[in-house]
Structures are given as C-alpha cells and as structure tokens.
C-alpha cells in the first residue's frame, strides 16, 4: 500500500506513452532474440559489416566522380584545406595520424588489413640502403610526413643524419612532437617550396609516401622540378595504385608522357616515371607491391629516382 512518503514523489513517476511501451518491448524482443538464439548476434554483425561496406563503396564512387571533375581544375594552392585536394580539414588529418599510431600500438602490422606495414618496411629499407651506400648524404626531407614513424625509425638508426618532416597542418607537428623526441628529427609546418630554394638542399633525399596521389599532376611536376633545382640527389616515393575507378582499368606506368587518372575517392594515379624524367631524374629502382588492404586490387608503386 502506498505510504505518504511515496505520494510525496508522485511528480517524479514516469508514465510511458503507448509509443514508449511499444518501442521498449521491440528493443527487449530484439535483445532477447540476439542473446538466446544461437549465432543470431554473429549473423547480425556480419550483416552490419556488409551494409557498411556497401555504404563505403557508394561514398567512394561519389567522391571519385567529384575527383574526376576536380582533376581538370586549376588551383593556385592545392595544399590549402579548402582546395578540394587531400583531407578536408586539420581535424581529419589528425584522425589519420591517430589511426596510424593505433595501428602501430596494436602491433603485428604484417597481419593487419592495411597497407601501412608494407609502406613502412619498404621506405625504411630503401632509405637505409641509400644512407649506408652514400655516407655523403646528409639529410632526408619527408613531404607530407603525417605520422612520423618512418622518420623516427631512420633517425634512431642514423643518429648522424638529419630527418625533416614537413606537413601543412600545425596539429600534425603537435601530435608528432608529442610522440617523438629525437635530436636529429624535426617536424615542421612549412611550405615545401620554401624548403626547396635553388641549391639549398645538396646531398639530400626527398621522400613522399601516400601524399602525391592526393595532389594534382601540375603540383607534382613543380615539386620534382624544385627538388632538382634545390639539389636533392634522390627522390624516394611510394604511392597507391590499382584499378582506376575512372577508366575501369589498371594503370600502366610508362617512360612516355601519359595522363593522370583518378584511382578512387580523392586519390590520383600519376605517371611517376615520366614526371621524374621531365624534372631531371631517372628511376634506378621500382616495384609494384601487394598489400594486406581489404581491397585485393590495392597496390603500391614504389621507386627510387636519382638526379640525372
């Protein structure tokens, strides 16, 4: 029987509406079904993954169509966040850095469904080979450094050489400074062309990884030309490629001039051999690398180019 003490709090008693009761019992029914029917929850998770994959593919197709149009656009500064090239904001770039950091924290990159392990291993080995073979090389500049794992590993391995990571985002510098502290590693928020003044970088290596595929071809030509004039002795690059969603065909790299195409989403496939040759470099090593990315057609084009 209710007491006076109970009635004193009648104003706090919640009385659900008919919709509220229906909503509650539907949720309860679904939850009980998932818990008590064998394999129901696993089937739902698989369905959710399939739906998410369809959603991602649809978004990628829409972004690819936009990028096909953007490919033909001119732009004074494709490095600006509002240019339509690359990530759309500093916060999005920070999310990517955190994602790469989390991949490494989980460990066993060679077992994760990502291309990161292949990128790191190939770049570290390739730059190490150059630094060990040519002791006169003094430093390496990583354009579009993002998460500076590669640079930090090289800095630890070669303490007498300098490693510079450049990125357009001040948050990138903040995040990397927080996670890496090495006397021969510097992360900078700077314009790459301010660093590549004529004759300013003799005996250096220019690196780019998962970066030039986000930028238009005219920018890449300008970058390679500036690197040649600055005196960069080697360019080491690794970028995504595969079946182009613009042409529906795998891209064929060539020493002859060839149009860039949209790979998918916001990414391009550029004809790096021709772009490098036009800027005064010759490729001395090149590979097409398979990855553990969920897309079986996902590949990496990797190369080392020497100043001619």
Coordinates of N, CA and C in Angstrom, one line a residue, residues 125-294:
X125 N 63.7 0.5 -45.5 CA 64.8 -0.3 -46.1 C 65.4 0.5 -47.3
X126 N 64.6 1.1 -48.1 CA 65.2 1.8 -49.2 C 66.0 3.0 -48.9
X127 N 65.5 3.8 -47.9 CA 66.3 5.0 -47.5 C 67.6 4.5 -46.7
X128 N 67.4 3.5 -45.9 CA 68.6 2.9 -45.2 C 69.7 2.5 -46.2
X129 N 69.3 1.9 -47.3 CA 70.3 1.4 -48.3 C 71.0 2.6 -48.9
X130 N 70.3 3.7 -49.2 CA 71.0 4.9 -49.7 C 71.9 5.5 -48.7
X131 N 71.5 5.6 -47.5 CA 72.3 6.3 -46.4 C 73.6 5.4 -46.1
X132 N 73.4 4.1 -46.2 CA 74.6 3.2 -45.9 C 75.5 3.2 -47.1
X133 N 75.0 3.3 -48.3 CA 75.8 3.3 -49.5 C 76.6 4.6 -49.7
X134 N 75.9 5.7 -49.4 CA 76.4 7.1 -49.7 C 76.5 7.9 -48.4
X135 N 77.6 7.8 -47.7 CA 77.8 8.5 -46.4 C 77.8 10.0 -46.6
X136 N 78.0 10.5 -47.8 CA 77.9 11.9 -48.0 C 76.5 12.5 -48.0
X137 N 75.5 11.7 -48.0 CA 74.1 12.1 -47.9 C 73.9 12.6 -46.5
X138 N 73.5 13.9 -46.3 CA 73.4 14.5 -45.0 C 72.0 14.4 -44.3
X139 N 71.0 14.4 -45.2 CA 69.6 14.6 -44.6 C 68.5 14.1 -45.5
X140 N 67.4 13.9 -44.9 CA 66.2 13.5 -45.7 C 65.0 14.4 -45.3
X141 N 64.2 14.7 -46.3 CA 63.0 15.6 -46.2 C 61.8 14.8 -46.5
X142 N 60.9 14.6 -45.6 CA 59.7 13.8 -45.9 C 58.5 14.8 -46.1
X143 N 58.1 14.9 -47.4 CA 57.0 15.8 -47.7 C 55.7 15.1 -47.4
X144 N 54.8 15.8 -46.6 CA 53.5 15.2 -46.2 C 53.8 14.1 -45.2
X145 N 54.5 14.4 -44.2 CA 55.0 13.4 -43.2 C 53.9 12.6 -42.5
X146 N 52.8 13.3 -42.2 CA 51.7 12.6 -41.4 C 52.3 12.1 -40.1
X147 N 52.1 10.8 -39.8 CA 52.7 10.2 -38.6 C 54.1 9.9 -38.8
X148 N 55.0 10.4 -38.1 CA 56.5 10.3 -38.4 C 57.2 9.1 -37.9
X149 N 56.5 7.9 -38.0 CA 57.1 6.7 -37.6 C 58.3 6.4 -38.4
X150 N 58.2 6.5 -39.8 CA 59.3 6.2 -40.6 C 60.5 7.1 -40.3
X151 N 60.3 8.4 -40.1 CA 61.4 9.3 -39.9 C 62.0 9.0 -38.5
X152 N 61.2 8.7 -37.5 CA 61.8 8.4 -36.2 C 62.6 7.1 -36.2
X153 N 62.2 6.1 -37.0 CA 63.0 4.9 -37.0 C 64.3 5.2 -37.8
X154 N 64.3 5.9 -38.8 CA 65.5 6.3 -39.5 C 66.4 7.2 -38.7
X155 N 65.8 8.1 -37.9 CA 66.6 9.0 -37.1 C 67.4 8.2 -36.0
X156 N 66.7 7.1 -35.5 CA 67.4 6.3 -34.4 C 68.5 5.5 -35.1
X157 N 68.2 5.0 -36.3 CA 69.2 4.2 -37.0 C 70.4 4.9 -37.5
X158 N 70.2 6.2 -37.8 CA 71.3 7.0 -38.4 C 71.4 8.3 -37.6
X159 N 71.9 8.3 -36.4 CA 72.0 9.5 -35.5 C 72.8 10.6 -36.0
X160 N 73.7 10.4 -37.0 CA 74.5 11.5 -37.5 C 73.9 12.2 -38.7
X161 N 72.7 11.7 -39.1 CA 72.0 12.3 -40.3 C 70.8 13.1 -39.7
X162 N 70.3 14.0 -40.5 CA 69.1 14.8 -40.1 C 67.9 14.4 -40.9
X163 N 66.7 14.4 -40.2 CA 65.5 14.0 -40.8 C 64.4 15.1 -40.5
X164 N 63.8 15.5 -41.6 CA 62.9 16.7 -41.5 C 61.5 16.2 -42.1
X165 N 60.5 16.3 -41.3 CA 59.2 16.0 -41.7 C 58.4 17.3 -41.9
X166 N 57.8 17.5 -43.1 CA 57.1 18.7 -43.4 C 55.6 18.3 -43.6
X167 N 54.7 19.2 -43.1 CA 53.3 19.0 -43.3 C 52.6 20.3 -43.2
X168 N 51.4 20.4 -43.8 CA 50.7 21.7 -43.8 C 50.0 22.0 -42.5
X169 N 49.8 21.0 -41.7 CA 48.9 21.1 -40.5 C 49.8 21.3 -39.3
X170 N 49.4 22.3 -38.5 CA 50.1 22.6 -37.2 C 49.8 21.5 -36.2
X171 N 48.6 20.8 -36.4 CA 48.2 19.7 -35.5 C 49.1 18.5 -35.7
X172 N 49.6 18.3 -37.0 CA 50.5 17.3 -37.3 C 51.8 17.4 -36.5
X173 N 52.3 18.7 -36.5 CA 53.5 18.9 -35.8 C 53.3 18.7 -34.3
X174 N 52.2 19.2 -33.7 CA 51.9 19.0 -32.3 C 51.8 17.5 -32.0
X175 N 51.2 16.7 -32.8 CA 51.0 15.3 -32.5 C 52.3 14.6 -32.5
X176 N 53.1 14.8 -33.6 CA 54.4 14.2 -33.7 C 55.4 14.6 -32.6
X177 N 55.4 15.9 -32.3 CA 56.3 16.4 -31.2 C 55.9 15.7 -29.9
X178 N 54.7 15.4 -29.7 CA 54.2 14.7 -28.5 C 54.7 13.3 -28.4
X179 N 54.8 12.6 -29.6 CA 55.2 11.2 -29.6 C 56.6 10.9 -29.9
X180 N 57.3 11.9 -30.5 CA 58.7 11.6 -30.9 C 59.6 12.7 -30.4
X181 N 60.7 12.4 -29.8 CA 61.7 13.4 -29.3 C 63.1 12.8 -29.6
X182 N 63.6 13.2 -30.7 CA 65.0 12.8 -31.2 C 65.7 14.0 -31.6
X183 N 67.0 14.2 -31.2 CA 67.8 15.4 -31.6 C 67.9 15.6 -33.0
X184 N 67.9 14.6 -33.8 CA 68.1 14.7 -35.3 C 66.8 14.6 -36.1
X185 N 65.7 14.7 -35.4 CA 64.4 14.7 -36.1 C 63.6 16.0 -35.8
X186 N 63.2 16.6 -36.9 CA 62.5 17.9 -36.8 C 61.2 17.8 -37.6
X187 N 60.1 18.1 -37.0 CA 58.8 18.2 -37.7 C 58.4 19.6 -37.8
X188 N 58.1 20.0 -39.0 CA 57.9 21.4 -39.3 C 56.6 21.6 -40.1
X189 N 55.9 22.7 -39.8 CA 54.8 23.2 -40.5 C 55.3 24.3 -41.5
X190 N 55.5 23.9 -42.7 CA 56.1 24.8 -43.7 C 55.7 24.5 -45.1
X191 N 55.9 25.5 -45.9 CA 55.7 25.4 -47.4 C 56.9 24.6 -48.0
X192 N 56.6 23.6 -48.6 CA 57.7 22.8 -49.2 C 58.6 23.6 -50.1
X193 N 58.0 24.5 -50.8 CA 58.8 25.3 -51.8 C 59.7 26.3 -51.1
X194 N 59.4 26.7 -49.9 CA 60.3 27.5 -49.1 C 61.5 26.7 -48.7
X195 N 61.4 25.4 -48.6 CA 62.5 24.5 -48.2 C 63.3 24.1 -49.4
X196 N 62.7 24.2 -50.6 CA 63.4 23.8 -51.8 C 63.9 24.9 -52.7
X197 N 64.4 25.9 -52.1 CA 65.0 27.0 -52.8 C 66.2 26.5 -53.6
X198 N 66.5 27.1 -54.8 CA 67.6 26.6 -55.6 C 68.9 26.5 -54.8
X199 N 69.5 25.3 -55.0 CA 70.8 25.0 -54.4 C 70.8 24.9 -52.9
X200 N 69.6 24.8 -52.3 CA 69.5 24.8 -50.8 C 69.6 23.4 -50.2
X201 N 69.5 22.4 -50.9 CA 69.4 21.0 -50.3 C 70.4 20.0 -51.0
X202 N 71.6 20.4 -51.1 CA 72.6 19.4 -51.7 C 72.7 18.2 -50.8
X203 N 73.0 17.0 -51.4 CA 73.2 15.8 -50.7 C 72.1 15.4 -49.8
X204 N 70.9 15.5 -50.4 CA 69.7 15.2 -49.6 C 68.8 14.2 -50.3
X205 N 67.8 13.7 -49.6 CA 66.8 12.8 -50.1 C 65.5 13.4 -49.9
X206 N 64.6 13.4 -50.9 CA 63.2 13.8 -50.8 C 62.4 12.6 -50.7
X207 N 61.5 12.5 -49.7 CA 60.6 11.3 -49.6 C 59.2 11.8 -49.8
X208 N 58.3 10.9 -50.3 CA 56.9 11.1 -50.2 C 56.2 9.8 -50.2
X209 N 55.2 9.6 -49.3 CA 54.5 8.4 -49.2 C 53.0 8.7 -48.9
X210 N 52.2 8.1 -49.8 CA 50.7 8.3 -49.7 C 50.4 9.8 -49.6
X211 N 51.1 10.6 -50.4 CA 50.9 12.0 -50.4 C 50.7 12.6 -51.8
X212 N 51.5 12.3 -52.8 CA 51.4 12.9 -54.1 C 50.1 12.4 -54.8
X213 N 49.6 11.2 -54.4 CA 48.4 10.7 -55.0 C 47.2 11.6 -54.6
X214 N 47.3 12.5 -53.7 CA 46.3 13.4 -53.3 C 46.3 14.7 -53.9
X215 N 47.4 15.0 -54.7 CA 47.6 16.3 -55.3 C 47.6 16.2 -56.8
X216 N 47.3 17.3 -57.5 CA 47.2 17.3 -59.0 C 48.5 17.2 -59.6
X217 N 48.5 16.8 -60.9 CA 49.8 16.5 -61.6 C 50.7 17.7 -61.7
X218 N 50.1 18.9 -62.0 CA 50.9 20.1 -62.1 C 51.7 20.4 -60.9
X219 N 51.1 20.1 -59.7 CA 51.8 20.4 -58.5 C 53.0 19.4 -58.4
X220 N 52.8 18.2 -58.7 CA 53.9 17.2 -58.6 C 55.0 17.5 -59.6
X221 N 54.7 18.0 -60.8 CA 55.8 18.4 -61.7 C 56.6 19.6 -61.0
X222 N 55.9 20.5 -60.4 CA 56.5 21.6 -59.8 C 57.4 21.2 -58.6
X223 N 56.9 20.2 -57.9 CA 57.7 19.7 -56.7 C 59.0 19.0 -57.2
X224 N 58.9 18.1 -58.2 CA 60.0 17.4 -58.6 C 61.1 18.4 -59.3
X225 N 60.6 19.4 -60.0 CA 61.5 20.4 -60.6 C 62.2 21.2 -59.5
X226 N 61.4 21.6 -58.4 CA 62.0 22.3 -57.3 C 63.1 21.5 -56.6
X227 N 62.8 20.2 -56.5 CA 63.7 19.3 -55.8 C 65.0 19.2 -56.6
X228 N 64.9 19.1 -57.9 CA 66.1 19.0 -58.8 C 66.9 20.3 -58.7
X229 N 66.3 21.5 -58.7 CA 67.0 22.7 -58.6 C 67.6 23.0 -57.2
X230 N 66.9 22.4 -56.2 CA 67.4 22.5 -54.8 C 68.7 21.6 -54.6
X231 N 68.8 20.6 -55.5 CA 70.0 19.7 -55.3 C 69.7 18.4 -54.7
X232 N 68.4 18.1 -54.5 CA 68.1 16.8 -53.9 C 68.6 15.7 -54.8
X233 N 69.5 14.8 -54.2 CA 70.1 13.8 -55.0 C 69.2 12.6 -55.4
X234 N 68.3 12.3 -54.4 CA 67.4 11.2 -54.6 C 66.0 11.6 -54.3
X235 N 65.1 11.0 -55.0 CA 63.7 11.0 -54.6 C 63.2 9.6 -54.4
X236 N 62.6 9.4 -53.2 CA 62.1 8.1 -52.9 C 60.6 8.2 -52.6
X237 N 59.8 7.5 -53.4 CA 58.3 7.6 -53.3 C 57.6 6.3 -53.3
X238 N 56.5 6.3 -52.6 CA 55.6 5.1 -52.6 C 54.2 5.6 -52.5
X239 N 53.4 5.2 -53.5 CA 52.0 5.8 -53.6 C 51.0 4.7 -54.0
X240 N 49.7 4.9 -53.7 CA 48.7 3.9 -54.0 C 48.4 3.8 -55.5
X241 N 48.0 2.6 -56.0 CA 47.6 2.5 -57.3 C 46.8 1.2 -57.4
X242 N 46.3 0.9 -58.6 CA 45.4 -0.3 -58.8 C 44.5 -0.1 -60.0
X243 N 43.3 -0.7 -59.9 CA 42.3 -0.4 -61.0 C 41.7 1.0 -60.8
X244 N 41.8 1.8 -61.8 CA 41.3 3.1 -61.8 C 39.7 3.1 -61.8
X245 N 39.1 3.8 -60.9 CA 37.6 3.9 -60.9 C 37.2 4.9 -62.0
X246 N 38.1 5.6 -62.6 CA 37.8 6.5 -63.7 C 37.8 5.7 -65.0
X247 N 38.8 4.9 -65.3 CA 38.9 4.2 -66.5 C 38.5 2.8 -66.5
X248 N 38.3 2.2 -65.3 CA 38.0 0.8 -65.0 C 39.1 -0.1 -65.5
X249 N 40.3 0.4 -65.5 CA 41.4 -0.4 -66.0 C 42.6 -0.2 -65.0
X250 N 43.5 -1.2 -64.9 CA 44.7 -1.0 -64.1 C 45.6 0.0 -64.9
X251 N 46.3 0.8 -64.1 CA 47.2 1.9 -64.7 C 48.5 1.3 -65.2
X252 N 48.9 1.6 -66.4 CA 50.2 1.2 -66.9 C 51.2 2.3 -66.9
X253 N 52.2 2.2 -66.1 CA 53.2 3.3 -66.0 C 54.1 3.2 -67.2
X254 N 54.7 4.4 -67.6 CA 55.4 4.4 -68.8 C 56.5 5.5 -68.7
X255 N 57.6 5.4 -69.5 CA 58.5 6.4 -69.6 C 58.1 7.6 -70.5
X256 N 57.0 7.3 -71.3 CA 56.5 8.4 -72.1 C 55.4 9.2 -71.3
X257 N 55.1 10.4 -71.8 CA 54.1 11.2 -71.1 C 52.8 10.6 -71.2
X258 N 52.1 10.6 -70.1 CA 50.8 9.9 -70.0 C 49.9 10.6 -69.0
X259 N 48.6 10.7 -69.3 CA 47.7 11.4 -68.4 C 47.5 10.7 -67.1
X260 N 47.4 11.5 -66.1 CA 47.0 11.0 -64.7 C 45.5 10.6 -64.8
X261 N 45.2 9.7 -63.9 CA 43.8 9.2 -63.8 C 43.4 9.2 -62.3
X262 N 42.1 9.2 -62.0 CA 41.6 9.1 -60.7 C 41.7 7.6 -60.3
X263 N 42.3 7.3 -59.2 CA 42.3 5.9 -58.7 C 41.0 5.6 -58.1
X264 N 40.6 6.3 -57.0 CA 39.3 6.2 -56.3 C 39.3 7.2 -55.2
X265 N 38.1 7.5 -54.7 CA 37.9 8.6 -53.7 C 38.6 9.8 -54.1
X266 N 39.6 10.3 -53.3 CA 40.3 11.6 -53.6 C 41.7 11.3 -54.2
X267 N 42.0 10.1 -54.6 CA 43.3 9.7 -55.0 C 43.5 9.7 -56.5
X268 N 44.7 10.1 -56.9 CA 45.1 10.0 -58.3 C 46.1 8.9 -58.5
X269 N 46.3 8.5 -59.7 CA 47.5 7.7 -60.1 C 48.2 8.6 -61.2
X270 N 49.4 8.9 -60.8 CA 50.3 9.7 -61.7 C 51.3 8.8 -62.4
X271 N 51.8 9.3 -63.6 CA 52.8 8.5 -64.3 C 54.2 9.0 -63.8
X272 N 54.6 8.5 -62.6 CA 55.8 8.9 -62.0 C 57.1 8.8 -62.8
X273 N 57.3 7.7 -63.6 CA 58.5 7.7 -64.4 C 58.6 8.9 -65.4
X274 N 57.5 9.2 -66.0 CA 57.6 10.4 -67.0 C 57.8 11.7 -66.2
X275 N 57.1 11.9 -65.1 CA 57.2 13.1 -64.4 C 58.6 13.3 -63.8
X276 N 59.2 12.3 -63.4 CA 60.5 12.4 -62.8 C 61.5 12.7 -64.0
X277 N 61.4 12.0 -65.1 CA 62.3 12.2 -66.2 C 62.2 13.6 -66.7
X278 N 61.0 14.2 -66.8 CA 60.9 15.5 -67.2 C 61.5 16.5 -66.3
X279 N 61.7 16.1 -65.0 CA 62.2 17.0 -64.0 C 63.7 16.8 -63.7
X280 N 64.3 15.9 -64.5 CA 65.8 15.7 -64.3 C 66.2 14.6 -63.5
X281 N 65.3 13.6 -63.3 CA 65.6 12.4 -62.5 C 65.4 11.1 -63.4
X282 N 66.1 10.1 -63.0 CA 65.9 8.8 -63.6 C 65.7 7.7 -62.5
X283 N 64.7 6.9 -62.8 CA 64.4 5.8 -61.8 C 65.5 4.7 -61.8
X284 N 66.0 4.4 -60.7 CA 67.0 3.3 -60.6 C 66.5 2.1 -59.9
X285 N 65.3 2.2 -59.3 CA 64.7 1.0 -58.7 C 63.2 1.3 -58.7
X286 N 62.4 0.3 -59.1 CA 61.0 0.4 -59.0 C 60.3 -0.9 -58.7
X287 N 59.2 -0.9 -58.0 CA 58.5 -2.1 -57.7 C 57.0 -1.9 -57.6
X288 N 56.2 -2.9 -57.9 CA 54.8 -2.9 -57.6 C 54.5 -3.8 -56.5
X289 N 54.0 -3.3 -55.4 CA 53.9 -4.1 -54.2 C 52.5 -4.4 -53.8
X290 N 52.2 -5.7 -53.5 CA 50.9 -6.1 -53.0 C 50.8 -5.7 -51.5
X291 N 49.6 -5.6 -51.0 CA 49.4 -5.2 -49.6 C 48.4 -6.1 -48.9
X292 N 48.2 -5.8 -47.7 CA 47.1 -6.6 -46.9 C 45.8 -5.8 -46.8
X293 N 45.7 -4.7 -47.6 CA 44.5 -3.9 -47.7 C 43.3 -4.8 -48.0
X294 N 42.1 -4.5 -47.5 CA 40.9 -5.4 -47.8 C 40.6 -5.4 -49.3

